[in-house]
Structure formats: C-alpha cells, structure tokens
Short mmCIF file of C-alpha atoms in Angstrom, two decimals:
data_model
loop_
_atom_site.label_atom_id
_atom_site.label_comp_id
_atom_site.label_asym_id
_atom_site.label_seq_id
_atom_site.Cartn_x
_atom_site.Cartn_y
_atom_site.Cartn_z
CA MET A 1 7.91 27.93 -59.19
CA LYS A 2 8.36 28.95 -62.84
CA ARG A 3 8.25 25.95 -65.13
CA PRO A 4 10.41 25.84 -68.33
CA LYS A 5 8.89 26.62 -71.79
CA LEU A 6 5.96 28.46 -70.12
CA LYS A 7 5.47 32.21 -69.86
CA LYS A 8 3.56 32.21 -66.54
CA ALA A 9 4.15 30.23 -63.33
CA SER A 10 1.56 27.59 -62.43
CA LYS A 11 -1.05 28.51 -59.82
CA ARG A 12 -1.53 24.94 -58.77
CA VAL A 13 -1.25 24.29 -55.02
CA SER A 14 -1.08 21.00 -53.15
CA CYS A 15 -4.29 19.86 -51.42
CA SER A 16 -2.81 20.04 -47.94
CA GLN A 17 -1.70 23.66 -48.50
CA ARG A 18 -5.12 24.60 -49.90
CA TYR A 19 -6.91 23.07 -46.92
CA LYS A 20 -4.61 24.93 -44.52
CA ILE A 21 -5.40 28.24 -46.20
CA GLN A 22 -9.15 27.54 -46.08
CA LYS A 23 -8.92 26.65 -42.40
CA LYS A 24 -7.00 29.84 -41.60
CA VAL A 25 -9.62 31.92 -43.42
CA ARG A 26 -12.43 30.23 -41.47
CA ASP A 27 -10.64 30.80 -38.17
CA HIS A 28 -10.08 34.44 -39.07
CA HIS A 29 -13.78 34.97 -39.86
CA LYS A 30 -14.75 33.32 -36.56
CA LYS A 31 -12.39 35.62 -34.68
CA LEU A 32 -13.88 38.69 -36.33
CA LYS A 33 -17.42 37.55 -35.44
CA LYS A 34 -16.40 37.06 -31.82
CA LEU A 35 -14.90 40.51 -31.59
CA GLU A 36 -18.04 42.05 -33.09
CA GLY A 37 -20.18 40.19 -30.60
CA LYS A 38 -18.08 41.46 -27.68
CA LYS A 39 -18.24 45.06 -28.89
CA GLY A 40 -21.98 44.79 -29.53
CA GLY A 41 -21.77 45.75 -33.15
CA GLY A 42 -23.11 42.42 -34.35
CA LYS A 43 -26.48 42.59 -32.56
CA ARG A 44 -28.82 45.23 -33.91
CA THR A 45 -31.24 46.65 -31.38
CA LYS A 46 -34.84 46.79 -32.49
CA LYS A 47 -36.11 50.30 -32.94
CA ASP A 48 -39.08 51.29 -30.77
CA LEU A 49 -41.82 52.23 -33.19
CA GLY A 50 -43.82 54.00 -30.49
CA VAL A 51 -47.56 54.66 -30.58
CA PRO A 52 -48.93 55.74 -33.96
CA ASN A 53 -50.75 59.07 -34.22
CA SER A 54 -53.91 57.42 -35.49
CA ALA A 55 -54.22 55.25 -32.34
CA PRO A 56 -57.09 56.21 -30.00
CA PHE A 57 -56.20 57.46 -26.46
CA LYS A 58 -52.57 57.98 -27.46
CA GLU A 59 -51.84 60.49 -24.67
CA GLU A 60 -53.26 58.20 -21.92
CA VAL A 61 -51.18 55.23 -23.17
CA LEU A 62 -47.97 57.31 -23.12
CA ARG A 63 -48.76 58.59 -19.63
CA GLU A 64 -49.29 55.05 -18.31
CA ALA A 65 -46.03 53.87 -19.86
CA GLU A 66 -44.17 56.79 -18.24
CA THR A 67 -45.61 56.05 -14.77
CA ARG A 68 -44.75 52.34 -15.15
CA LYS A 69 -41.17 53.21 -16.05
CA LEU A 70 -40.83 55.49 -13.02
CA LYS A 71 -42.15 52.77 -10.69
CA VAL A 72 -39.61 50.24 -12.00
CA GLU A 73 -36.76 52.72 -11.48
CA GLU A 74 -37.95 53.48 -7.91
CA GLU A 75 -38.02 49.75 -7.06
CA LYS A 76 -34.49 49.33 -8.43
CA GLU A 77 -33.23 52.23 -6.34
CA LYS A 78 -34.95 50.81 -3.26
CA ARG A 79 -33.32 47.37 -3.70
CA LYS A 80 -29.94 48.97 -4.27
CA GLN A 81 -30.26 50.97 -1.04
CA GLU A 82 -31.25 47.86 0.96
CA LYS A 83 -28.19 45.97 -0.32
CA THR A 84 -25.82 48.80 0.63
CA ASP A 85 -27.36 49.03 4.14
CA GLU A 86 -27.00 45.26 4.61
CA ARG A 87 -23.36 45.37 3.48
CA ALA A 88 -22.60 48.23 5.88
CA LYS A 89 -24.24 46.35 8.76
CA ARG A 90 -22.18 43.19 8.07
CA LYS A 91 -18.98 45.21 7.86
CA LYS A 92 -19.76 46.89 11.19
CA GLU A 93 -20.33 43.49 12.89
CA ARG A 94 -17.12 42.12 11.39
CA ASP A 95 -15.00 45.09 12.46
CA ALA A 96 -16.39 45.12 16.02
CA PRO A 97 -13.74 44.08 18.66
CA ARG A 98 -14.07 40.48 19.93
CA SER A 99 -12.39 38.33 22.53
CA GLU A 100 -10.28 35.32 21.45
CA SER A 101 -12.85 32.83 22.74
CA GLU A 102 -15.67 34.39 20.66
CA ASN A 103 -13.58 34.72 17.49
CA PRO A 104 -14.69 31.94 15.09
CA LYS A 105 -11.32 31.86 13.30
CA ALA A 106 -9.46 31.27 16.56
CA LYS A 107 -11.92 28.53 17.51
CA LYS A 108 -11.48 26.83 14.15
CA ALA A 109 -7.66 27.02 14.36
CA ARG A 110 -7.73 25.58 17.90
CA MET A 111 -10.00 22.72 16.78
CA ASP A 112 -7.75 21.97 13.79
CA THR A 113 -4.65 21.73 15.98
CA ASP A 114 -6.46 19.40 18.42
CA GLU A 115 -7.60 17.16 15.57
CA LYS A 116 -4.08 17.04 14.11
CA GLU A 117 -2.58 16.04 17.47
CA ALA A 118 -5.24 13.36 17.95
CA SER A 119 -4.63 11.97 14.44
CA LYS A 120 -0.86 11.95 15.04
CA LYS A 121 -1.32 10.00 18.27
CA SER A 122 -3.64 7.50 16.57
CA VAL A 123 -1.16 7.01 13.68
CA VAL A 124 1.66 6.36 16.13
CA LYS A 125 -0.48 3.77 17.90
CA THR A 126 -1.49 1.95 14.71
CA TYR A 127 2.11 1.62 13.54
CA THR A 128 3.33 -0.24 16.63
CA LYS A 129 3.77 -4.01 16.48
CA GLN A 130 1.81 -4.45 19.72
CA PHE A 131 -1.23 -2.80 18.11
CA LEU A 132 -1.00 -5.08 15.04
CA CYS A 133 -0.83 -8.17 17.29
CA SER A 134 -3.88 -7.01 19.27
CA GLU A 135 -5.83 -6.43 16.01
CA ILE A 136 -5.07 -9.98 14.79
CA ASN A 137 -6.16 -11.41 18.16
CA LYS A 138 -9.36 -9.35 17.93
CA VAL A 139 -10.11 -10.87 14.50
CA ILE A 140 -9.50 -14.42 15.81
CA ASP A 141 -11.74 -13.86 18.86
CA GLN A 142 -14.65 -12.39 16.89
CA SER A 143 -14.62 -14.93 14.01
CA ASP A 144 -16.33 -18.33 13.71
CA VAL A 145 -14.21 -19.40 10.70
CA ILE A 146 -10.59 -18.37 10.06
CA LEU A 147 -9.19 -18.23 6.52
CA GLU A 148 -5.39 -18.51 6.57
CA VAL A 149 -4.25 -17.08 3.23
CA LEU A 150 -1.15 -18.80 1.76
CA ASP A 151 0.88 -17.86 -1.31
CA ALA A 152 0.86 -20.81 -3.73
CA ARG A 153 4.47 -20.04 -4.68
CA ASP A 154 5.65 -21.00 -1.16
CA PRO A 155 2.67 -22.33 0.87
CA LEU A 156 4.81 -23.89 3.58
CA GLY A 157 6.77 -20.66 4.12
CA TYR A 158 3.56 -18.62 4.51
CA ARG A 159 2.15 -20.91 7.22
CA CYS A 160 2.33 -19.63 10.80
CA PRO A 161 2.31 -22.43 13.44
CA GLN A 162 1.59 -19.95 16.26
CA LEU A 163 -1.54 -18.69 14.47
CA GLU A 164 -2.86 -22.19 13.73
CA GLU A 165 -2.29 -23.29 17.33
CA ALA A 166 -4.02 -20.15 18.66
CA VAL A 167 -7.09 -20.73 16.45
CA LEU A 168 -7.43 -24.42 17.38
CA THR A 169 -6.97 -23.82 21.13
CA ARG A 170 -9.43 -20.88 21.39
CA PRO A 171 -12.91 -21.70 22.76
CA GLY A 172 -15.92 -21.71 20.45
CA ASN A 173 -15.00 -24.62 18.08
CA LYS A 174 -13.48 -22.32 15.44
CA LYS A 175 -12.83 -23.74 11.97
CA LEU A 176 -9.56 -23.15 10.12
CA LEU A 177 -9.40 -23.17 6.30
CA LEU A 178 -6.36 -22.66 4.05
CA VAL A 179 -6.84 -20.38 1.01
CA LEU A 180 -4.16 -20.96 -1.65
CA THR A 181 -3.89 -17.67 -3.60
CA LYS A 182 -1.86 -16.62 -6.67
CA ILE A 183 -2.21 -20.09 -8.24
CA ASP A 184 -1.85 -18.49 -11.70
CA LEU A 185 1.86 -17.82 -10.93
CA VAL A 186 2.75 -21.47 -10.20
CA PRO A 187 2.97 -24.50 -12.57
CA GLN A 188 -0.15 -26.71 -12.54
CA GLU A 189 1.63 -29.85 -11.29
CA ASN A 190 3.02 -27.92 -8.33
CA VAL A 191 -0.42 -26.53 -7.38
CA GLU A 192 -2.08 -29.97 -7.49
CA LYS A 193 0.67 -31.55 -5.37
CA TRP A 194 0.48 -28.77 -2.74
CA ILE A 195 -3.32 -29.10 -2.50
CA GLN A 196 -3.03 -32.87 -1.99
CA CYS A 197 -0.30 -32.37 0.64
CA LEU A 198 -2.12 -29.63 2.63
CA GLU A 199 -5.54 -31.37 2.50
CA LYS A 200 -4.21 -33.98 4.95
CA GLU A 201 -4.22 -31.29 7.68
CA PHE A 202 -6.83 -28.62 6.77
CA PRO A 203 -9.44 -28.03 4.02
CA VAL A 204 -7.78 -26.14 1.13
CA VAL A 205 -9.49 -23.70 -1.27
CA ALA A 206 -7.71 -22.91 -4.57
CA PHE A 207 -8.16 -19.19 -5.23
CA LYS A 208 -7.18 -16.61 -7.83
CA ALA A 209 -8.09 -13.03 -6.87
CA SER A 210 -8.98 -10.25 -9.30
CA THR A 211 -6.57 -7.30 -9.18
CA GLN A 212 -8.65 -5.01 -11.42
CA LEU A 213 -11.61 -4.39 -9.09
CA VAL A 214 -12.94 -0.84 -8.71
CA ASP A 215 -15.25 1.02 -6.33
CA LYS A 216 -19.00 1.60 -6.79
CA THR A 217 -18.81 4.84 -8.78
CA VAL A 218 -16.42 3.44 -11.40
CA GLN A 219 -18.44 0.23 -11.61
CA ALA A 220 -21.63 2.24 -12.28
CA LYS A 221 -19.84 4.06 -15.12
CA LYS A 222 -18.61 0.76 -16.62
CA GLN A 223 -22.14 -0.66 -16.70
CA ARG A 224 -23.02 1.83 -19.45
CA PHE A 225 -20.56 0.18 -21.83
CA PRO A 226 -21.35 -3.08 -23.68
CA ASP A 227 -19.74 -6.36 -22.56
CA SER A 228 -17.40 -6.39 -25.56
CA LEU A 229 -15.61 -3.25 -24.30
CA LEU A 230 -15.18 -4.44 -20.69
CA ASP A 231 -11.81 -5.64 -19.36
CA LYS A 232 -11.53 -9.43 -19.65
CA SER A 233 -7.78 -9.71 -19.18
CA ARG A 234 -5.98 -12.31 -17.08
CA ALA A 235 -5.67 -9.95 -14.09
CA SER A 236 -9.39 -9.08 -14.02
CA LEU A 237 -10.61 -12.71 -13.95
CA ALA A 238 -11.29 -14.33 -10.56
CA PHE A 239 -11.52 -18.04 -9.72
CA GLY A 240 -12.45 -19.87 -6.52
CA ASN A 241 -14.69 -17.13 -5.06
CA THR A 242 -17.95 -18.98 -5.89
CA CYS A 243 -16.58 -22.22 -4.42
CA LEU A 244 -15.51 -20.50 -1.17
CA LEU A 245 -18.82 -18.63 -0.90
CA ALA A 246 -20.81 -21.86 -1.40
CA LEU A 247 -18.69 -23.64 1.25
CA LEU A 248 -19.24 -20.87 3.82
CA GLU A 249 -22.98 -20.72 3.02
CA SER A 250 -23.38 -24.49 3.52
CA TYR A 251 -21.49 -24.32 6.84
CA ARG A 252 -23.67 -21.40 8.02
CA ALA A 253 -26.83 -23.32 7.10
CA THR A 254 -25.76 -26.31 9.22
CA SER A 255 -24.11 -24.53 12.20
CA ASN A 256 -26.09 -21.27 12.59
CA PRO A 257 -28.99 -20.95 10.11
CA GLU A 258 -30.51 -17.78 11.61
CA GLY A 259 -27.39 -15.92 12.78
CA THR A 260 -24.54 -14.22 10.92
CA LEU A 261 -21.40 -16.19 10.07
CA LYS A 262 -18.25 -14.20 10.89
CA VAL A 263 -15.14 -15.09 8.87
CA GLY A 264 -11.66 -13.72 9.63
CA VAL A 265 -9.00 -13.44 6.90
CA VAL A 266 -5.44 -13.64 8.28
CA GLY A 267 -1.93 -14.13 6.91
CA PHE A 268 1.47 -12.54 6.45
CA PRO A 269 1.90 -9.11 4.79
CA ASN A 270 1.16 -8.87 1.03
CA VAL A 271 -0.09 -12.45 0.79
CA GLY A 272 -3.41 -11.23 -0.68
CA LYS A 273 -5.85 -10.92 2.26
CA SER A 274 -7.48 -7.66 1.11
CA SER A 275 -7.63 -8.96 -2.49
CA VAL A 276 -9.53 -12.05 -1.28
CA VAL A 277 -12.07 -9.83 0.54
CA ASN A 278 -12.46 -7.56 -2.51
CA THR A 279 -12.96 -10.54 -4.85
CA MET A 280 -15.57 -12.06 -2.54
CA LYS A 281 -17.43 -8.75 -2.43
CA GLY A 282 -16.96 -7.98 -6.15
CA LEU A 283 -15.93 -4.40 -5.32
CA ARG A 284 -12.82 -2.61 -4.11
CA VAL A 285 -13.89 -2.16 -0.46
CA CYS A 286 -10.45 -2.73 1.13
CA ASN A 287 -7.30 -0.89 0.13
CA ALA A 288 -4.88 -3.28 -1.61
CA GLY A 289 -1.69 -2.80 -3.59
CA VAL A 290 1.88 -3.88 -4.31
CA LYS A 291 3.23 -2.08 -1.23
CA ARG A 292 3.46 -4.27 1.86
CA GLY A 293 1.68 -3.49 5.13
CA ILE A 294 -1.12 -1.29 3.73
CA THR A 295 -3.80 -2.72 6.08
CA LYS A 296 -3.16 -1.43 9.60
CA CYS A 297 -6.38 -2.30 11.46
CA MET A 298 -9.37 -4.65 11.40
CA GLN A 299 -12.06 -3.90 8.79
CA ASP A 300 -15.44 -5.67 8.56
CA VAL A 301 -17.21 -6.16 5.21
CA PHE A 302 -20.68 -7.65 4.67
CA ILE A 303 -20.54 -10.04 1.68
CA GLN A 304 -24.17 -11.06 2.13
CA LYS A 305 -26.90 -10.41 4.68
CA ASN A 306 -25.74 -13.31 6.90
CA LEU A 307 -22.04 -13.39 6.00
CA LYS A 308 -19.42 -10.97 7.31
CA LEU A 309 -15.68 -10.94 6.50
CA TYR A 310 -12.95 -9.38 8.69
CA ASP A 311 -9.85 -8.06 6.98
CA SER A 312 -6.79 -7.98 9.26
CA PRO A 313 -3.23 -6.56 9.22
CA GLY A 314 -0.31 -8.84 8.41
CA ILE A 315 1.17 -11.17 11.04
CA VAL A 316 4.33 -9.80 12.65
CA ALA A 317 7.20 -12.15 11.77
CA SER A 318 9.54 -13.20 14.58
CA PRO A 319 13.18 -11.97 14.27
CA SER A 320 14.36 -15.59 14.88
CA ASN A 321 13.29 -16.60 11.32
CA PRO A 322 15.90 -17.15 8.55
CA PRO A 323 16.91 -14.04 6.54
CA ALA A 324 15.17 -15.29 3.36
CA SER A 325 11.84 -15.69 5.21
CA MET A 326 12.21 -12.23 6.77
CA ALA A 327 12.94 -10.66 3.37
CA LEU A 328 9.70 -12.01 1.88
CA ARG A 329 7.31 -12.00 4.84
CA SER A 330 8.34 -9.18 7.18
CA LEU A 331 8.19 -5.38 7.04
CA GLN A 332 11.86 -4.78 7.93
CA VAL A 333 12.58 -2.90 4.68
CA GLU A 334 9.45 -0.71 5.03
CA GLU A 335 10.24 0.06 8.70
CA GLY A 336 13.89 0.88 7.93
CA GLU A 337 15.33 -2.01 9.99
CA GLU A 338 16.94 -3.60 6.90
CA LYS A 339 18.11 -2.20 3.58
CA ALA A 340 16.48 -3.35 0.35
CA LEU A 341 19.89 -4.30 -1.10
CA GLU A 342 20.51 -6.77 1.75
CA ALA A 343 17.08 -8.37 1.20
CA VAL A 344 17.87 -8.75 -2.52
CA ARG A 345 21.22 -10.38 -1.68
CA THR A 346 19.56 -12.99 0.56
CA LEU A 347 16.89 -13.78 -2.06
CA LEU A 348 19.41 -14.21 -4.88
CA LYS A 349 21.33 -16.74 -2.78
CA GLN A 350 18.22 -18.96 -2.62
CA CYS A 351 17.66 -19.01 -6.43
CA ASP A 352 19.31 -20.53 -9.47
CA LYS A 353 21.42 -17.88 -11.20
CA VAL A 354 20.56 -19.01 -14.76
CA GLN A 355 16.81 -18.94 -14.07
CA VAL A 356 17.01 -15.38 -12.67
CA MET A 357 19.01 -14.24 -15.73
CA LEU A 358 16.42 -15.75 -18.08
CA GLN A 359 13.49 -14.32 -16.11
CA TYR A 360 14.84 -10.75 -16.11
CA ASN A 361 16.62 -11.04 -19.49
CA LEU A 362 19.97 -9.91 -18.07
CA PRO A 363 23.58 -10.97 -18.80
CA ASP A 364 25.80 -12.86 -16.36
CA TYR A 365 26.50 -11.06 -13.08
CA ARG A 366 29.10 -11.63 -10.39
CA ASN A 367 27.22 -10.46 -7.29
CA SER A 368 23.94 -8.91 -6.16
CA LEU A 369 25.26 -5.35 -6.55
CA GLU A 370 26.06 -5.93 -10.22
CA PHE A 371 22.65 -7.57 -10.72
CA ILE A 372 20.84 -4.53 -9.25
CA THR A 373 22.90 -2.19 -11.46
CA LEU A 374 22.08 -4.18 -14.61
CA LEU A 375 18.37 -4.28 -13.65
CA ALA A 376 18.33 -0.50 -13.09
CA LYS A 377 19.85 0.15 -16.52
CA LYS A 378 17.46 -2.34 -18.13
CA ARG A 379 14.36 -0.73 -16.57
CA GLY A 380 15.63 2.85 -16.98
CA TYR A 381 16.00 3.66 -13.28
CA LEU A 382 18.69 6.30 -13.73
CA MET A 383 19.51 9.43 -11.75
CA LYS A 384 21.27 12.61 -12.83
CA GLY A 385 24.40 11.89 -14.85
CA GLY A 386 23.21 8.40 -15.87
CA VAL A 387 23.95 6.87 -12.44
CA ALA A 388 21.86 3.76 -11.66
CA ASN A 389 19.21 4.25 -8.95
CA MET A 390 20.07 1.22 -6.79
CA GLU A 391 17.36 1.82 -4.18
CA GLN A 392 14.52 1.96 -6.71
CA SER A 393 15.85 -1.09 -8.55
CA ALA A 394 16.07 -3.11 -5.32
CA THR A 395 12.54 -2.13 -4.20
CA THR A 396 11.06 -3.09 -7.59
CA PHE A 397 12.83 -6.47 -7.40
CA LEU A 398 11.30 -7.06 -3.94
CA ASP A 399 7.87 -5.91 -5.19
CA ASP A 400 8.08 -8.47 -8.01
CA TRP A 401 8.70 -11.26 -5.49
CA THR A 402 6.10 -10.24 -2.92
CA GLY A 403 3.45 -8.95 -5.37
CA ALA A 404 1.37 -10.88 -7.92
CA LYS A 405 3.87 -10.59 -10.78
CA LEU A 406 6.85 -12.96 -10.65
CA SER A 407 6.42 -16.71 -11.16
CA TYR A 408 8.41 -18.91 -8.77
CA HIS A 409 7.69 -22.22 -7.03
CA CYS A 410 8.98 -24.42 -4.20
CA ARG A 411 9.42 -28.18 -4.24
CA VAL A 412 6.66 -30.19 -2.52
CA GLU A 413 7.95 -32.28 0.38
CA GLY A 414 6.21 -34.89 2.54
CA LEU A 415 4.96 -33.19 5.69
CA SER A 416 4.36 -34.76 9.10
CA LEU A 417 1.69 -33.48 11.47
CA PRO A 418 2.94 -30.68 13.75
CA PRO A 419 2.77 -31.18 17.56
CA TYR A 420 -0.40 -29.07 17.98
CA LEU A 421 -2.26 -31.24 15.44
CA SER A 422 -3.56 -34.80 15.80
CA GLU A 423 -5.90 -37.05 13.84
CA THR A 424 -8.82 -36.19 16.15
CA VAL A 425 -8.20 -32.42 15.79
CA VAL A 426 -8.05 -32.76 11.96
CA THR A 427 -11.34 -34.70 11.79
CA GLU A 428 -13.03 -32.31 14.25
CA ASN A 429 -11.95 -29.31 12.14
CA LYS A 430 -13.44 -30.86 8.97
CA LYS A 431 -16.85 -31.55 10.58
CA GLY A 432 -19.76 -29.56 9.16
CA LEU A 433 -17.89 -28.62 5.96
CA ASN A 434 -19.08 -29.91 2.57
CA LEU A 435 -15.78 -31.40 1.36
CA ILE A 436 -17.32 -32.96 -1.80
CA LYS A 437 -18.50 -29.51 -2.95
CA LEU A 438 -15.04 -28.14 -2.11
CA GLN A 439 -13.29 -30.77 -4.27
CA THR A 440 -15.56 -30.11 -7.27
CA GLY A 441 -15.05 -26.35 -6.87
CA ASN A 442 -11.25 -26.74 -6.72
CA GLU A 443 -11.39 -28.92 -9.86
CA GLU A 444 -13.32 -26.21 -11.75
CA THR A 445 -10.85 -23.55 -10.58
CA ARG A 446 -7.85 -25.61 -11.70
CA GLN A 447 -9.38 -26.12 -15.14
CA GLY A 448 -10.20 -22.42 -15.60
CA VAL A 449 -6.88 -20.89 -14.55
CA LYS A 450 -4.08 -20.39 -17.08
CA TYR A 451 -0.81 -21.66 -15.54
CA PRO A 452 2.76 -20.67 -16.46
CA ASN A 453 5.25 -23.10 -17.93
CA LYS A 454 7.59 -24.81 -15.45
CA ALA A 455 10.63 -23.76 -17.50
CA SER A 456 9.69 -20.05 -17.14
CA SER A 457 9.24 -20.30 -13.35
CA ILE A 458 12.10 -19.80 -10.86
CA SER A 459 12.65 -22.61 -8.33
CA LEU A 460 13.13 -21.35 -4.75
CA ILE A 461 14.39 -23.24 -1.70
CA SER A 462 11.69 -23.06 0.99
CA LYS A 463 12.82 -22.41 4.57
CA GLY A 464 9.77 -24.04 6.21
CA PRO A 465 6.98 -22.42 8.27
CA THR A 466 7.56 -18.85 9.43
CA ALA A 467 7.25 -18.12 13.14
CA GLY A 468 4.95 -15.22 14.01
CA LEU A 469 4.28 -13.05 17.06
CA LEU A 470 0.66 -12.97 18.25
CA SER A 471 0.91 -11.84 21.88
CA PRO A 472 1.82 -8.13 22.31
CA THR A 473 4.04 -8.98 25.33
CA ASN A 474 6.43 -11.04 23.16
CA VAL A 475 7.14 -8.08 20.87
CA VAL A 476 10.42 -6.44 21.85
CA GLN A 477 10.89 -2.86 20.69
CA LYS A 478 14.47 -2.16 19.64
CA PRO A 479 16.18 0.75 21.43
CA VAL A 480 16.61 3.86 19.32
CA PRO A 481 20.30 4.13 18.30
CA ILE A 482 22.15 7.35 19.21
CA PRO A 483 23.55 9.14 16.14
CA ARG A 484 27.35 9.06 15.66
CA GLU A 485 27.66 12.84 15.92
CA GLU A 486 26.08 12.84 19.40
CA VAL A 487 28.33 9.97 20.53
CA LYS A 488 31.46 11.89 19.38
CA GLU A 489 30.33 15.03 21.22
CA ILE A 490 29.82 13.04 24.47
CA GLU A 491 33.28 11.42 24.15
CA GLU A 492 34.95 14.80 23.56
CA LEU A 493 33.24 16.31 26.63
CA ASP A 494 34.37 13.32 28.77
CA ARG A 495 37.97 13.75 27.58
CA GLU A 496 37.99 17.50 28.27
CA SER A 497 36.49 17.19 31.75
CA GLY A 498 38.30 14.00 32.83
CA PRO A 499 37.41 11.96 35.93
CA VAL A 500 37.27 14.19 39.05
CA GLU A 501 38.35 12.37 42.23
CA ASP A 502 38.60 13.46 45.86
CA THR A 503 42.04 13.35 47.58
CA LYS A 504 40.70 11.16 50.41
CA ASP A 505 39.37 8.65 47.85
CA VAL A 506 42.78 8.60 46.10
CA GLN A 507 44.58 7.85 49.39
CA LYS A 508 42.16 5.05 50.16
CA THR A 509 42.66 3.48 46.73
CA ASP A 510 46.50 3.71 47.14
CA ASN A 511 46.32 1.89 50.51
CA LYS A 512 44.13 -0.80 48.99
CA ASN A 513 46.56 -1.27 46.09
CA LYS A 514 49.49 -1.65 48.54
CA SER A 515 47.66 -4.24 50.62
CA ASN A 516 46.35 -6.13 47.56
CA LYS A 517 49.69 -6.07 45.70
CA VAL A 518 50.01 -8.90 43.17
CA GLN A 519 53.03 -11.18 43.71
CA PHE A 520 54.62 -12.24 40.41
CA GLN A 521 56.88 -15.31 40.23
CA SER A 522 59.99 -15.33 38.06
CA VAL A 523 59.77 -17.76 35.14
CA PRO A 524 63.11 -19.03 33.69
CA VAL A 525 63.56 -18.20 30.03
CA GLY A 526 65.48 -20.66 27.89
CA THR A 527 67.23 -23.91 28.96
CA SER A 528 70.40 -22.53 30.62
CA PRO A 529 70.39 -22.64 34.45
CA ASN A 530 72.29 -19.32 34.85
CA ASN A 531 69.65 -17.37 32.93
CA ASP A 532 69.07 -13.70 33.87
CA ALA A 533 65.27 -13.81 34.33
CA TYR A 534 63.41 -10.62 35.22
CA ASP A 535 61.77 -10.72 38.67
CA PHE A 536 59.24 -7.97 39.38
CA ASN A 537 59.46 -8.28 43.21
CA THR A 538 63.26 -8.08 43.41
CA ASP A 539 64.22 -5.86 40.46
CA PHE A 540 61.43 -3.24 40.65
CA GLN A 541 61.39 -1.36 44.00
#
C-alpha cells in the first residue's frame, strides 16, 4: 500500500504474514530434499579407490576379489532358482484337481455354516423366558447367600415375593440379604426411612455402584498416570462395597471357614446387578449398561480366593402386574410387546406434572404425546424435515427412569410381614451375620454419599411388590399374530370359493328345519282390542 507524502511504498509486513512465508519456504525446501532422496541424487556414492600400483602382490589381490565376486553371484543365482522351483511346485499342487471333501476351502465353509446354525439356535434358546427362569433357579440352587438388589427410588416395587419365598423354602439354610442400590439418586431422609423399614424383615446393605469401571487393559494404562489425573467424579466413586465384602467374609468365617462362599445376585432387569458385581470386583467383568436385559445367562466371578459371585439375568415380571410396574421392571418394550409411547403415558400418569416440567425444563403440556414432542425438540431428536423423532425421545425418557440418571422417590409406608415370613424365619435368617458391623458400614456409606435435594426429586406413587415368574411352566408364550394382509387373502379366498354342500346334506337339513320349526306367538301392539297384530304362523305360509 502506497502511503501519502512518501515516494516508495513501505516494505513492512505483519508478523503473521512473515511467519507464513517462512513456513512455506521451509516446507518447500523439505519437499525438494525428499524428491532428491527418492531420485537418489542426494546420496553420493563413494568412489572405489582400488588397489594402488605401489601395493605388493597387486595382481593376486585383484584375482582374489574377482573370484569372490563370482562366488557371490553364483550363490545368488542358485537361491533364485530354488525359489522359482518352489513356487512352481506349490502352483502345481494348488492347480491339481481335488474332491469336495479334500478341498480345505469347502471344509472351512461347511464348518462356518454349522457354527452359524449352532449359534443361532443357542441365541434363540437364551432369549426365551423359560430359559431365563431356569437360569435364575440355577443361581438360587447353587448359592449359599442370595443378594436381592433393590432400587432405592422404589424399593418396595423392586421386591419380588415369589423370589423371596423360593429362597427361604429351598433346602440348605440359604441367607437372603437386600442390597439398596442407587442411593445417590434419592433424598437422604427417604433412604434412612427405607433402611429402617426393610431392616425389620431382612438385613439391608446401602450400596452405591461405580459406573466408570474398565477392564484390565485400560486399568493397566491408567496406572501410569498420577492420582491427580485419575477420574474422581461422582459416577466413579463407589460406596458400600467394603461393608458388604466384610459382612460376607465374616459369615464365611463362621459358617464355612475352609470352603468357598457362593453368593447369587438377583433382581429385576436394569436394577444394577452387574454393576454390583463389577464394583465388588473392582473391574468391568460383567457387561452392564443403560439398555435393559443385557445379561442373558448365569456368570460366575471370583471376588477373592474363597468368595464367588453369580450374576443372573433379570426376573421375568408377571403380566398380571399394574401397567406402571411393567413399564419400569419388564422387557415388554425391548421385546416389542408394548410401544415405548404407551409406557411413557403410564409413567406420566403416576407423577406430578409440575415436578416433571421442572426436571426436564419443559413448558406446560396437555398430554404425553405433546410432552414427547417437546422433549425431542429440546434434546435435538429430529428427523428429516425437522420432524420430531418420537420413538427415540420415548426410549431416552424410559432410559432415564430405569437407568442411574433420574432422581425420583416413593413415600415410605408401614409394612406388615408377608404370609411367607414370620418372626422365627426373620431371626433364623439373621443368624451368623454380623449386624453391628453392617450398621456401622451403612452409617459410613450414608455419610460419604452426596444426596440430591428433595425439591429436585420427582415423587412417584409406588404400586407395591412386583410379582415375578420363577418356574418355566408358568410362563405362557403368546401366539404369533397373523399379519392383516394374510387374513384379508384368506377371507377373499373363502368368499370366492363359498361353502360347498352335498345335495343329500341339504335335504336332511331342510327336513330338520321343518320338524324343528319355531312357533311364534302374536303379541298385541297398543291398547286397542281390535289391533291388527302380525302373526307369523297364520300370515306367512
């Protein structure tokens, strides 16, 4: 730019522009060096000086060097020939005709298909409700102590009377403990009241699982970093695992000091069974996540040398339960038996509208459909053309309620002992357990956990204990519905063909109709005596 009152333009350049030019020059020089290196112009070959004339025995030295060079070339040629012969031999073997049984590719393909079919069959078996019931029964039979995992947000709703009765009636003097998980999502007063209420029936362990556990390889990598860089967030902290471990160790020392204590972890889907096992182990050994029904079969994990934990699939909820209980504790949405929108509708009916609006930061809504639409727009769940993705919005709402994210609580009510429990059964179940150590451990857990405010937690109406199916015979598989298109086709074929009857059969039916003719009586209409009433027997002949 030419400045006024000056003959020449200034050569000053901004620093950023100067640095850019310098960088471009450096890059250009680097590129040129690379190209020279590829062409071979950069490396200078050393010139062979040879043998000087003044050296003694010059001719003999040159002769030896020549013979050595010839030998090296002969060896190279020999190796080259061997490689070509080997290649030709392999090609000949490969091109030779073979039968299908001897062909390795055919064998491999056949084995792959067999494995796929076997895996498909196994998958079909694991997904049936009968298989899940048999796996839960297997866990109960093989365990000495049963941990029934309950969600602290609705402990009464996550209790299964059929499971508790089955554990107490099985032979072997099995102990039943209640593990109250997700206590960091419930107000402190509510947690303390529920522990006091449930302790009248079974020993209760307050527990908060860690959701940030990783496998061995990732843990080994994290050990290289200092403690200041490690994750110490609210989700990574765990409480109650030391208390539960000490309780199980003390019981093993009194009941079976030399043997292995087997502990089964049971409960409804997505209550936190696998997370409890992972927290006890300190590693991610069982697959856990927000999605319900991930665990499909029994899995055993050694916590210590003499302590083994069994992870189990979720209890199958009975269809006779209320809709709200089925929406939270069954796999109807995942199995396609119920739509996610219907489950959302039932859950919203059980909650206070103002609390839900404040929790999700949404305006007033008229119905569940409008609520799902507003939530989809708020979270950005939009399809092509800006249309709200209702299905994704509904599934995320359900995941918030079943996963370890949303804070809600149920009111504590005075409970009476169920019919399968008595004072003697309660005292017998508590024998051998160090209850003083359990109380001190629960007190430490309650002091360490950070609880939410009661005003920011949604109050839910509990529907009481949820009935479960434990025996595979009680599970009724629903018949597969015929598609509408097939039904229409069948009806059209029936109309076109029509009912084909024999003439003899028609005559027989006519005779029967004549003999079994219905006699109708005339009923007078109106109040006048000379009323012309219609008589079927007299008028119709």
